[in-house]
Short mmCIF file of C-alpha atoms in Angstrom, two decimals:
data_model
loop_
_atom_site.label_atom_id
_atom_site.label_comp_id
_atom_site.label_asym_id
_atom_site.label_seq_id
_atom_site.Cartn_x
_atom_site.Cartn_y
_atom_site.Cartn_z
CA MET E 1 -50.63 -39.15 79.34
CA LYS E 2 -52.61 -42.14 78.00
CA TRP E 3 -55.56 -41.73 80.33
CA ARG E 4 -55.65 -37.98 79.78
CA PHE E 5 -56.43 -38.51 76.08
CA GLY E 6 -58.73 -41.46 76.71
CA LEU E 7 -56.31 -44.05 75.29
CA THR E 8 -57.20 -46.76 77.80
CA GLU E 9 -59.78 -49.53 78.07
CA ALA E 10 -63.37 -48.47 78.67
CA THR E 11 -65.24 -49.84 81.67
CA PHE E 12 -68.74 -49.73 80.18
CA GLU E 13 -70.16 -50.25 76.71
CA PRO E 14 -72.02 -47.27 75.19
CA LEU E 15 -75.81 -47.40 75.47
CA LEU E 16 -78.05 -47.47 72.42
CA LEU E 17 -79.03 -43.85 73.00
CA THR E 18 -75.33 -42.95 73.13
CA HIS E 19 -74.83 -44.55 69.70
CA TRP E 20 -77.62 -42.36 68.31
CA ALA E 21 -76.16 -39.25 69.95
CA LEU E 22 -72.75 -40.01 68.41
CA ALA E 23 -74.31 -40.51 64.96
CA ALA E 24 -76.24 -37.24 65.32
CA ALA E 25 -73.15 -35.27 66.39
CA LEU E 26 -71.17 -36.52 63.37
CA ALA E 27 -73.83 -36.68 60.66
CA LEU E 28 -76.37 -33.93 61.36
CA PRO E 29 -74.03 -30.99 60.57
CA ILE E 30 -73.45 -32.41 57.08
CA LEU E 31 -77.13 -33.20 56.52
CA PHE E 32 -78.30 -29.77 57.65
CA GLY E 33 -75.51 -28.17 55.62
CA LEU E 34 -76.75 -29.89 52.46
CA LEU E 35 -80.29 -28.77 53.29
CA GLY E 36 -78.99 -25.21 53.72
CA ALA E 37 -77.50 -25.36 50.21
CA LEU E 38 -80.95 -26.19 48.84
CA VAL E 39 -83.05 -23.64 50.74
CA SER E 40 -80.37 -20.99 51.43
CA PRO E 41 -81.84 -19.73 54.75
CA ARG E 42 -81.93 -15.97 55.21
CA ARG E 43 -83.20 -15.90 58.81
CA ALA E 44 -81.70 -17.05 62.08
CA LEU E 45 -84.78 -18.97 63.29
CA PRO E 46 -84.54 -22.03 60.99
CA ILE E 47 -80.80 -22.15 61.59
CA GLY E 48 -81.36 -22.09 65.34
CA LEU E 49 -83.86 -24.94 65.06
CA ALA E 50 -81.36 -26.98 63.04
CA CYS E 51 -78.69 -26.41 65.71
CA VAL E 52 -80.88 -27.69 68.56
CA PRO E 53 -80.57 -31.46 67.86
CA ILE E 54 -76.81 -31.14 67.33
CA LEU E 55 -76.37 -29.34 70.65
CA LEU E 56 -78.64 -31.87 72.36
CA ALA E 57 -76.51 -34.71 71.00
CA GLY E 58 -73.42 -33.06 72.48
CA ALA E 59 -75.16 -32.59 75.82
CA LEU E 60 -76.27 -36.23 75.88
CA LEU E 61 -72.74 -37.46 75.14
CA THR E 62 -71.47 -35.27 77.98
CA VAL E 63 -73.99 -36.71 80.44
CA ASP E 64 -73.17 -40.27 79.37
CA TYR E 65 -69.46 -39.63 79.84
CA GLN E 66 -70.05 -38.19 83.31
CA GLN E 67 -72.06 -41.25 84.28
CA SER E 68 -70.03 -44.00 82.62
CA GLY E 69 -66.55 -42.60 82.15
CA LEU E 70 -64.53 -43.30 79.03
CA LEU E 71 -66.57 -44.68 76.11
CA ARG E 72 -65.14 -46.48 73.08
CA TRP E 73 -66.43 -47.56 69.66
CA GLN E 74 -64.75 -49.80 67.10
CA TRP E 75 -65.90 -50.99 63.68
CA GLN E 76 -64.42 -52.85 60.72
CA VAL E 77 -64.89 -50.90 57.47
CA ALA E 78 -63.56 -52.57 54.30
CA GLY E 79 -60.97 -54.43 56.34
CA VAL E 80 -59.84 -51.28 58.17
CA THR E 81 -60.48 -50.78 61.88
CA VAL E 82 -62.09 -47.45 62.79
CA SER E 83 -61.73 -46.54 66.46
CA LEU E 84 -63.43 -43.72 68.35
CA ARG E 85 -63.36 -42.79 72.02
CA LEU E 86 -65.11 -40.22 74.17
CA GLY E 87 -62.92 -38.89 76.97
CA GLY E 88 -62.75 -35.65 78.92
CA VAL E 89 -60.78 -33.69 76.31
CA SER E 90 -63.01 -35.05 73.53
CA VAL E 91 -66.14 -33.95 75.36
CA LEU E 92 -64.87 -30.42 75.96
CA MET E 93 -63.63 -29.88 72.42
CA LEU E 94 -66.83 -31.34 70.97
CA LEU E 95 -68.95 -28.94 73.01
CA VAL E 96 -66.80 -25.93 72.08
CA THR E 97 -66.98 -26.92 68.40
CA GLN E 98 -70.74 -27.27 68.44
CA TRP E 99 -71.36 -23.98 70.23
CA VAL E 100 -68.92 -21.94 68.15
CA GLY E 101 -70.27 -23.56 64.98
CA ALA E 102 -73.82 -22.75 66.00
CA ALA E 103 -72.84 -19.15 66.78
CA ALA E 104 -71.17 -18.75 63.38
CA ALA E 105 -74.23 -20.20 61.65
CA LEU E 106 -76.59 -17.85 63.51
CA TYR E 107 -74.34 -14.88 62.68
CA THR E 108 -74.29 -15.67 58.95
CA PRO E 109 -77.83 -14.55 57.86
CA GLY E 110 -77.26 -11.00 59.11
CA HIS E 111 -73.86 -10.92 57.44
CA VAL E 112 -75.37 -12.17 54.16
CA ARG E 113 -78.15 -9.57 54.17
CA LEU E 114 -75.62 -6.79 54.76
CA THR E 115 -72.99 -7.89 52.23
CA ASN E 116 -75.19 -9.54 49.57
CA PRO E 117 -72.41 -11.90 48.47
CA GLY E 118 -74.43 -13.58 45.68
CA THR E 119 -75.33 -17.18 44.98
CA GLN E 120 -72.01 -18.61 46.19
CA VAL E 121 -73.20 -18.16 49.78
CA ARG E 122 -75.32 -21.28 49.46
CA TRP E 123 -72.10 -23.33 49.34
CA LEU E 124 -71.11 -21.97 52.75
CA TRP E 125 -73.65 -24.18 54.50
CA PRO E 126 -72.50 -27.63 53.28
CA LEU E 127 -68.86 -26.61 53.71
CA MET E 128 -69.53 -25.44 57.26
CA GLY E 129 -71.40 -28.67 57.97
CA VAL E 130 -68.50 -30.78 56.69
CA LEU E 131 -66.06 -28.69 58.71
CA ILE E 132 -67.98 -29.13 61.98
CA SER E 133 -68.39 -32.89 61.40
CA ALA E 134 -64.70 -33.29 60.53
CA LEU E 135 -63.66 -31.37 63.65
CA SER E 136 -65.95 -33.50 65.80
CA LEU E 137 -64.40 -36.63 64.30
CA ILE E 138 -60.88 -35.35 65.06
CA TRP E 139 -61.73 -34.94 68.76
CA LEU E 140 -63.18 -38.48 68.86
CA ALA E 141 -60.78 -40.42 66.60
CA ALA E 142 -58.57 -43.03 68.26
CA ASP E 143 -56.62 -44.32 65.24
CA LEU E 144 -54.18 -42.68 62.85
CA LEU E 145 -56.16 -43.41 59.68
CA THR E 146 -59.37 -41.81 60.97
CA LEU E 147 -57.37 -38.83 62.22
CA TYR E 148 -55.80 -38.37 58.79
CA ALA E 149 -59.12 -38.65 56.94
CA ALA E 150 -60.81 -36.17 59.29
CA LEU E 151 -57.84 -33.78 59.09
CA GLU E 152 -57.93 -33.75 55.28
CA LEU E 153 -61.70 -33.34 55.20
CA MET E 154 -61.45 -30.42 57.59
CA GLY E 155 -58.67 -28.81 55.56
CA LEU E 156 -60.50 -29.06 52.24
CA ALA E 157 -63.69 -27.64 53.76
CA ALA E 158 -61.73 -24.79 55.35
CA VAL E 159 -60.07 -23.91 52.03
CA GLY E 160 -63.42 -23.99 50.26
CA MET E 161 -64.96 -21.63 52.82
CA LEU E 162 -62.04 -19.21 52.56
CA LEU E 163 -62.37 -19.05 48.76
CA LEU E 164 -66.08 -18.24 48.79
CA SER E 165 -65.67 -14.47 48.89
CA GLY E 166 -64.39 -14.66 45.33
CA LYS E 167 -62.03 -11.69 45.64
CA PRO E 168 -58.73 -12.04 43.75
CA ALA E 169 -56.78 -11.56 46.97
CA ALA E 170 -58.90 -14.25 48.65
CA LEU E 171 -58.28 -16.68 45.78
CA LEU E 172 -54.53 -16.06 45.95
CA ALA E 173 -54.41 -16.44 49.75
CA GLY E 174 -56.69 -19.49 49.63
CA MET E 175 -54.61 -21.27 47.00
CA ARG E 176 -51.42 -20.54 48.94
CA TYR E 177 -53.11 -21.96 52.04
CA LEU E 178 -54.18 -25.05 50.07
CA LEU E 179 -50.67 -25.70 48.76
CA LEU E 180 -49.10 -25.30 52.19
CA ALA E 181 -51.80 -27.51 53.74
CA LEU E 182 -51.04 -30.21 51.17
CA VAL E 183 -47.33 -29.99 52.02
CA GLY E 184 -48.25 -30.36 55.68
CA SER E 185 -50.47 -33.34 54.87
CA LEU E 186 -47.64 -35.01 52.95
CA ALA E 187 -45.24 -34.63 55.88
CA TYR E 188 -47.89 -35.93 58.29
CA LEU E 189 -48.67 -38.90 56.04
CA LEU E 190 -44.98 -39.80 55.72
CA GLY E 191 -44.74 -39.85 59.51
CA VAL E 192 -47.82 -42.06 59.79
CA ALA E 193 -46.46 -44.41 57.11
CA LEU E 194 -43.21 -44.71 59.04
CA VAL E 195 -45.10 -45.58 62.23
CA LEU E 196 -47.27 -48.14 60.43
CA GLY E 197 -44.33 -49.71 58.63
CA TYR E 198 -42.23 -50.10 61.77
CA TRP E 199 -44.77 -50.97 64.45
CA GLY E 200 -47.67 -52.18 62.27
CA GLU E 201 -50.29 -50.41 64.37
CA LEU E 202 -52.75 -47.59 63.69
CA ASP E 203 -54.78 -47.79 66.89
CA LEU E 204 -53.51 -45.09 69.27
CA ARG E 205 -54.22 -47.13 72.40
CA VAL E 206 -52.13 -50.07 71.17
CA LEU E 207 -49.50 -47.77 69.69
CA ALA E 208 -48.97 -46.10 73.07
CA ASP E 209 -47.96 -49.51 74.48
CA VAL E 210 -45.63 -50.65 71.70
CA VAL E 211 -43.77 -47.46 70.73
CA GLU E 212 -40.17 -47.43 71.90
CA PRO E 213 -37.81 -44.43 71.98
CA GLY E 214 -35.37 -44.35 69.11
CA PRO E 215 -34.58 -42.88 65.70
CA VAL E 216 -37.79 -44.16 64.11
CA ALA E 217 -39.99 -42.49 66.74
CA TRP E 218 -37.96 -39.28 66.50
CA ILE E 219 -38.14 -39.07 62.70
CA ALA E 220 -41.86 -39.91 62.67
CA ALA E 221 -42.52 -37.28 65.34
CA ALA E 222 -40.49 -34.71 63.40
CA LEU E 223 -42.43 -35.35 60.17
CA ILE E 224 -45.79 -35.33 61.92
CA GLY E 225 -44.84 -32.26 63.95
CA ALA E 226 -43.68 -30.28 60.92
CA GLY E 227 -46.83 -31.08 58.96
CA LEU E 228 -49.19 -30.25 61.80
CA ALA E 229 -47.28 -27.09 62.77
CA LEU E 230 -47.72 -25.83 59.22
CA LYS E 231 -51.45 -26.55 59.32
CA ALA E 232 -51.82 -24.96 62.76
CA ALA E 233 -49.93 -21.79 61.76
CA LEU E 234 -47.46 -22.25 64.59
CA PHE E 235 -44.58 -19.77 64.56
CA PRO E 236 -42.59 -19.48 62.30
CA LEU E 237 -44.87 -21.34 59.83
CA HIS E 238 -47.69 -18.82 60.19
CA GLY E 239 -47.16 -16.68 57.08
CA TRP E 240 -50.35 -17.87 55.38
CA LEU E 241 -52.64 -17.00 58.29
CA THR E 242 -53.04 -13.22 58.08
CA PRO E 243 -53.69 -12.96 54.30
CA VAL E 244 -56.35 -15.66 54.58
CA HIS E 245 -58.26 -13.87 57.33
CA GLU E 246 -57.95 -10.45 55.73
CA ASN E 247 -60.02 -11.63 52.75
CA ALA E 248 -62.40 -14.21 54.24
CA TRP E 249 -66.00 -13.67 55.30
CA THR E 250 -66.39 -12.89 58.98
CA PRO E 251 -68.14 -16.16 60.04
CA VAL E 252 -65.48 -18.13 58.16
CA SER E 253 -62.65 -16.31 59.95
CA ALA E 254 -64.40 -16.84 63.29
CA VAL E 255 -64.67 -20.61 62.86
CA HIS E 256 -61.21 -20.97 61.34
CA ALA E 257 -59.34 -19.00 64.02
CA ALA E 258 -61.35 -20.51 66.86
CA LEU E 259 -61.32 -24.17 65.84
CA VAL E 260 -59.44 -25.18 62.70
CA VAL E 261 -55.93 -24.25 63.83
CA LYS E 262 -56.64 -25.87 67.22
CA ALA E 263 -57.35 -29.26 65.62
CA SER E 264 -53.82 -29.65 64.28
CA LEU E 265 -52.39 -28.54 67.63
CA PHE E 266 -54.60 -31.11 69.41
CA ILE E 267 -53.33 -33.92 67.16
CA LEU E 268 -49.74 -32.76 67.59
CA ILE E 269 -49.66 -32.87 71.36
CA MET E 270 -51.58 -36.17 71.45
CA LEU E 271 -49.26 -37.96 69.01
CA TRP E 272 -46.11 -36.50 70.54
CA SER E 273 -47.21 -37.73 73.96
CA ILE E 274 -47.21 -41.22 72.39
CA LEU E 275 -44.08 -40.99 70.21
CA LEU E 276 -41.98 -38.78 72.51
CA PRO E 277 -43.19 -39.45 76.07
CA ASP E 278 -39.74 -38.88 77.58
CA ALA E 279 -38.36 -36.33 75.13
CA VAL E 280 -36.59 -33.23 76.42
CA PHE E 281 -35.33 -31.29 73.40
CA ALA E 282 -38.44 -31.36 71.18
CA PRO E 283 -40.93 -29.91 73.73
CA ARG E 284 -38.40 -27.26 74.77
CA PHE E 285 -37.82 -26.34 71.12
CA ILE E 286 -41.57 -25.83 70.67
CA ALA E 287 -41.65 -23.77 73.87
CA TRP E 288 -38.88 -21.45 72.64
CA LEU E 289 -40.74 -21.00 69.37
CA GLY E 290 -43.84 -20.25 71.44
CA MET E 291 -42.02 -17.50 73.34
CA LEU E 292 -40.92 -15.96 70.06
CA ALA E 293 -44.49 -16.27 68.76
CA ILE E 294 -45.86 -14.38 71.77
CA VAL E 295 -43.48 -11.48 71.20
CA TRP E 296 -43.54 -11.48 67.40
CA GLY E 297 -47.31 -11.83 67.10
CA GLY E 298 -47.85 -9.11 69.68
CA LEU E 299 -45.48 -6.72 67.93
CA VAL E 300 -47.05 -7.32 64.50
CA ALA E 301 -50.53 -6.78 65.95
CA TRP E 302 -49.33 -3.62 67.68
CA ARG E 303 -48.00 -2.23 64.41
CA ALA E 304 -50.95 -3.38 62.26
CA ALA E 305 -52.83 -0.77 60.26
CA SER E 306 -55.85 -2.99 59.52
CA LEU E 307 -58.30 -4.26 62.14
CA LYS E 308 -58.46 -7.77 60.64
CA THR E 309 -54.66 -7.90 60.46
CA LEU E 310 -54.51 -7.01 64.14
CA VAL E 311 -56.97 -9.74 65.12
CA ALA E 312 -55.32 -12.36 62.90
CA SER E 313 -51.80 -11.51 64.13
CA SER E 314 -52.94 -11.81 67.72
CA THR E 315 -53.84 -15.44 66.96
CA VAL E 316 -50.14 -16.16 66.35
CA ALA E 317 -49.32 -14.73 69.77
CA GLN E 318 -52.15 -16.55 71.52
CA LEU E 319 -51.08 -19.88 70.03
CA GLY E 320 -47.67 -19.15 71.54
CA TYR E 321 -49.13 -19.49 75.04
CA LEU E 322 -50.16 -23.05 74.17
CA MET E 323 -46.75 -23.84 72.66
CA VAL E 324 -44.97 -22.68 75.81
CA ALA E 325 -46.81 -25.36 77.81
CA PHE E 326 -45.32 -28.29 75.83
CA PRO E 327 -42.36 -28.98 78.20
CA LEU E 328 -44.81 -29.05 81.10
CA LEU E 329 -46.94 -31.71 79.43
CA ILE E 330 -44.33 -33.88 77.69
CA GLY E 331 -41.11 -34.90 79.40
CA PRO E 332 -39.62 -37.30 81.95
CA ASP E 333 -38.80 -34.94 84.81
CA ILE E 334 -42.12 -33.15 85.38
CA SER E 335 -43.68 -33.85 88.76
CA PRO E 336 -47.44 -34.54 88.98
CA LEU E 337 -48.46 -31.14 90.41
CA PRO E 338 -47.03 -28.83 87.70
CA LYS E 339 -48.05 -31.28 84.99
CA SER E 340 -51.63 -31.27 86.30
CA LEU E 341 -51.66 -27.47 86.54
CA ALA E 342 -50.29 -27.12 83.02
CA TRP E 343 -52.78 -29.67 81.67
CA ASP E 344 -55.71 -27.71 83.10
CA GLY E 345 -54.27 -24.37 82.01
CA PHE E 346 -53.55 -25.59 78.47
CA TRP E 347 -57.11 -26.71 77.73
CA LEU E 348 -58.73 -23.80 79.54
CA GLN E 349 -56.59 -21.38 77.50
CA LEU E 350 -57.52 -23.21 74.30
CA MET E 351 -61.25 -23.11 75.06
CA GLY E 352 -61.23 -19.51 76.24
CA HIS E 353 -59.28 -18.41 73.19
CA ALA E 354 -61.69 -20.24 70.87
CA LEU E 355 -64.72 -18.46 72.30
CA ALA E 356 -63.06 -15.04 72.62
CA LYS E 357 -61.39 -15.14 69.20
CA ALA E 358 -64.64 -16.04 67.46
CA ALA E 359 -66.35 -13.16 69.28
CA MET E 360 -63.52 -10.77 68.42
CA PHE E 361 -63.63 -11.63 64.71
CA MET E 362 -67.40 -11.12 64.71
CA ALA E 363 -67.07 -7.77 66.49
CA ALA E 364 -64.30 -6.71 64.10
CA GLY E 365 -66.43 -7.79 61.15
CA ASN E 366 -69.34 -5.76 62.49
CA LEU E 367 -67.17 -2.66 62.79
CA VAL E 368 -65.77 -3.05 59.28
CA LEU E 369 -69.17 -3.73 57.70
CA ALA E 370 -70.93 -0.90 59.50
CA THR E 371 -68.28 1.72 58.73
CA GLY E 372 -67.02 0.45 55.39
CA GLU E 373 -63.51 1.00 56.75
CA SER E 374 -60.95 -1.72 57.37
CA SER E 375 -58.16 0.46 58.81
CA LEU E 376 -57.85 1.34 62.47
CA LYS E 377 -57.86 5.04 61.65
CA GLY E 378 -61.12 4.54 59.77
CA LEU E 379 -62.77 3.42 63.01
CA ALA E 380 -62.43 6.88 64.52
CA GLY E 381 -65.63 7.93 66.25
CA THR E 382 -67.37 4.54 66.12
CA SER E 383 -68.10 4.69 69.86
CA ARG E 384 -71.01 7.04 69.05
CA ARG E 385 -72.88 4.60 66.81
CA LEU E 386 -71.53 1.10 67.52
CA PRO E 387 -71.17 0.86 71.31
CA LEU E 388 -72.32 -2.79 71.50
CA SER E 389 -69.81 -4.06 68.94
CA LEU E 390 -67.06 -2.19 70.77
CA LEU E 391 -68.28 -3.67 74.06
CA VAL E 392 -68.06 -7.18 72.57
CA PHE E 393 -64.56 -6.43 71.30
CA GLY E 394 -63.61 -5.22 74.77
CA ILE E 395 -65.03 -8.23 76.63
CA ALA E 396 -63.27 -10.62 74.23
CA SER E 397 -60.08 -8.62 74.71
CA VAL E 398 -60.28 -9.12 78.48
CA THR E 399 -59.94 -12.87 77.89
CA LEU E 400 -57.11 -12.50 75.39
CA MET E 401 -55.19 -10.15 77.68
CA GLY E 402 -55.72 -12.53 80.60
CA LEU E 403 -57.45 -10.09 82.93
CA PRO E 404 -59.55 -11.43 85.84
CA PRO E 405 -61.97 -13.06 86.07
CA SER E 406 -61.91 -14.32 82.47
CA ALA E 407 -60.86 -17.75 81.20
CA GLY E 408 -57.62 -16.21 79.95
CA PHE E 409 -56.70 -15.09 83.47
CA THR E 410 -57.47 -18.46 85.08
CA ALA E 411 -55.61 -20.34 82.35
CA LYS E 412 -52.52 -18.13 82.53
CA TRP E 413 -52.55 -18.31 86.31
CA LEU E 414 -52.45 -22.12 86.15
CA LEU E 415 -49.69 -22.05 83.55
CA LEU E 416 -47.67 -19.51 85.55
CA GLN E 417 -47.98 -21.64 88.69
CA ALA E 418 -46.62 -24.66 86.80
CA MET E 419 -43.78 -22.57 85.33
CA VAL E 420 -42.80 -21.11 88.71
CA ILE E 421 -42.75 -24.56 90.34
CA THR E 422 -40.49 -25.88 87.55
CA GLN E 423 -38.46 -22.63 87.54
CA GLN E 424 -39.03 -21.80 83.88
CA TRP E 425 -38.41 -18.10 84.37
CA VAL E 426 -37.92 -17.21 80.70
CA ALA E 427 -41.37 -18.62 79.94
CA VAL E 428 -42.81 -16.60 82.84
CA ALA E 429 -41.25 -13.45 81.39
CA ALA E 430 -42.64 -14.27 77.93
CA LEU E 431 -46.18 -14.62 79.30
CA LEU E 432 -45.92 -11.30 81.13
CA VAL E 433 -44.51 -9.53 78.05
CA GLY E 434 -47.26 -11.06 75.95
CA THR E 435 -49.90 -9.71 78.29
CA LEU E 436 -48.46 -6.19 78.01
CA LEU E 437 -48.27 -6.41 74.22
CA SER E 438 -51.90 -7.64 74.12
CA ALA E 439 -52.97 -4.61 76.11
CA ALA E 440 -50.96 -2.33 73.80
CA TYR E 441 -52.60 -3.44 70.56
CA ILE E 442 -56.06 -3.73 72.08
CA PHE E 443 -55.95 -0.18 73.40
CA ARG E 444 -54.88 1.06 69.97
CA VAL E 445 -58.32 0.02 68.71
CA PHE E 446 -60.09 1.91 71.49
CA ARG E 447 -57.87 4.95 71.10
CA TYR E 448 -59.17 5.43 67.57
CA SER E 449 -62.74 4.31 68.31
CA PHE E 450 -63.21 6.88 71.09
CA ASP E 451 -61.80 9.78 69.10
CA GLU E 452 -64.58 12.34 69.64
CA THR E 453 -63.00 14.85 67.23
CA ALA E 454 -63.50 12.51 64.26
CA PRO E 455 -66.11 13.45 61.63
CA ARG E 456 -69.44 11.65 61.69
CA HIS E 457 -69.45 8.82 59.19
CA ARG E 458 -72.37 7.21 57.45
CA TYR E 459 -73.03 3.84 59.07
CA HIS E 460 -74.75 0.76 57.66
CA PRO E 461 -77.22 -0.71 60.17
CA LEU E 462 -76.33 -4.11 61.58
CA ALA E 463 -78.71 -7.01 62.13
CA PRO E 464 -79.36 -7.42 65.89
CA SER E 465 -78.35 -11.10 65.71
CA MET E 466 -74.85 -10.16 64.55
CA GLU E 467 -74.14 -8.29 67.77
CA ILE E 468 -76.09 -10.59 70.09
CA VAL E 469 -74.30 -13.75 68.91
CA ALA E 470 -70.90 -12.10 69.25
CA LEU E 471 -71.82 -10.83 72.73
CA ALA E 472 -72.89 -14.33 73.82
CA LEU E 473 -69.52 -15.79 72.80
CA ALA E 474 -67.58 -13.02 74.53
CA LEU E 475 -69.59 -13.44 77.73
CA ALA E 476 -69.10 -17.21 77.58
CA ALA E 477 -65.31 -16.75 77.45
CA PHE E 478 -65.56 -14.28 80.34
CA ALA E 479 -67.76 -16.59 82.45
CA LEU E 480 -65.56 -19.59 81.74
CA GLY E 481 -62.98 -18.15 84.10
CA LEU E 482 -65.51 -17.95 86.93
CA LEU E 483 -66.87 -21.44 86.25
CA ALA E 484 -63.57 -23.09 85.31
CA HIS E 485 -64.15 -25.92 87.77
CA LEU E 486 -66.96 -27.29 85.59
CA PRO E 487 -64.97 -28.01 82.41
CA LEU E 488 -61.83 -28.87 84.36
CA SER E 489 -63.71 -31.55 86.29
CA LEU E 490 -64.39 -33.31 82.98
CA LEU E 491 -60.66 -33.45 82.27
CA HIS E 492 -60.10 -35.56 85.38
CA GLU E 493 -63.04 -37.96 85.04
CA GLY E 494 -61.74 -41.50 85.18
CA GLY E 495 -58.25 -40.24 85.83
CA LEU E 496 -56.25 -40.30 89.02
#
């Protein structure tokens, strides 16, 4: 697994232009966020212009990786070594982060004009900038200390964004999230301290060579896994997720569900592949929890009375698909073919879910804001006045249900192939049940929305950008299934 995460020696040194692109990708979100706090932009145009250099930096890093392969950076800062690397997974996650972040930023002005949240909205911009920079650093970090710093920075920014609505319920949910995140950070830090004290290494590339199976590795992996599972809202540690999203602003929920919970999952599978390369029980335990998550999350979403509760609960189920893949990625007895299929399916599912979930939260936010109703029954008759928002919700749902030709279908097909080859029939059944449950709760939304006997409500007009941005994300998730060979080719650059 070392080469898959870019934990090997680089063949070429980064070019000067690559250094500048890396600095822009990490620093510009924070700088533009601080500028947004000063000027508080109310239109999408200046925000779009600010996003252009960040997206160009990501594109340049992608081109450099395609031409040169794995790239590494290392500096000494106050006696501490900071290591970064740019591999296939890093490139893909960096691009998804930048595009989802840009979409959320472009969606925000319309949301602000419609909700008029007050002066606290100006703090959204620097917090969002810090969040995007911290996420980018997580994808690039190649040492435990940098990972921890970026993880904490991301968590604090996420909590700050979730508290901005100022509602009592939001404050309560946000503080609960903060306390649980701090507990998760403590467990993670204890695991890192154990690794450092026993092996004396923080660099992931060196650590992958010196770690030996044994009680120390198992205890460190358990502490790190528990802390990251709590931060990622993995079943059954997901209780904080739904209350947080029920009370957060729509762009905040979109970024959080699409990216923030994925960062902890990314770190978990990367560190476990180092600490537990030949483990059997731990990956299977995560897989069984993932199967329960698929069923439990689907049932809760099916029974939900609120639209935001439905969308948030579906995140628990969708994360279950990623958890089920753990035994296919970590373990001694997995042959190369199913491991390769599962590797591709895992990251394609993660990317497709990020794009579709952000689009779904935006579409759900549009429906709630336009109708003033948060319940599913309150959406009755919305097909007459909000067809585009419902279309976005439907296209995003195609990806989440795994229908062809979306990214969800291609990802689940790859995962199912790997499960059939390795004869993991219970996991196959869980994926099929999850697909049926996804269809059940999605069609509940449309059953109410297309109720032609409902009275005509008074609707608040939406800004065109709110629907266009959400549509672009939903279409991107849909097209990702047709063009899956493009991102998947990056995963194998410099590999076999």
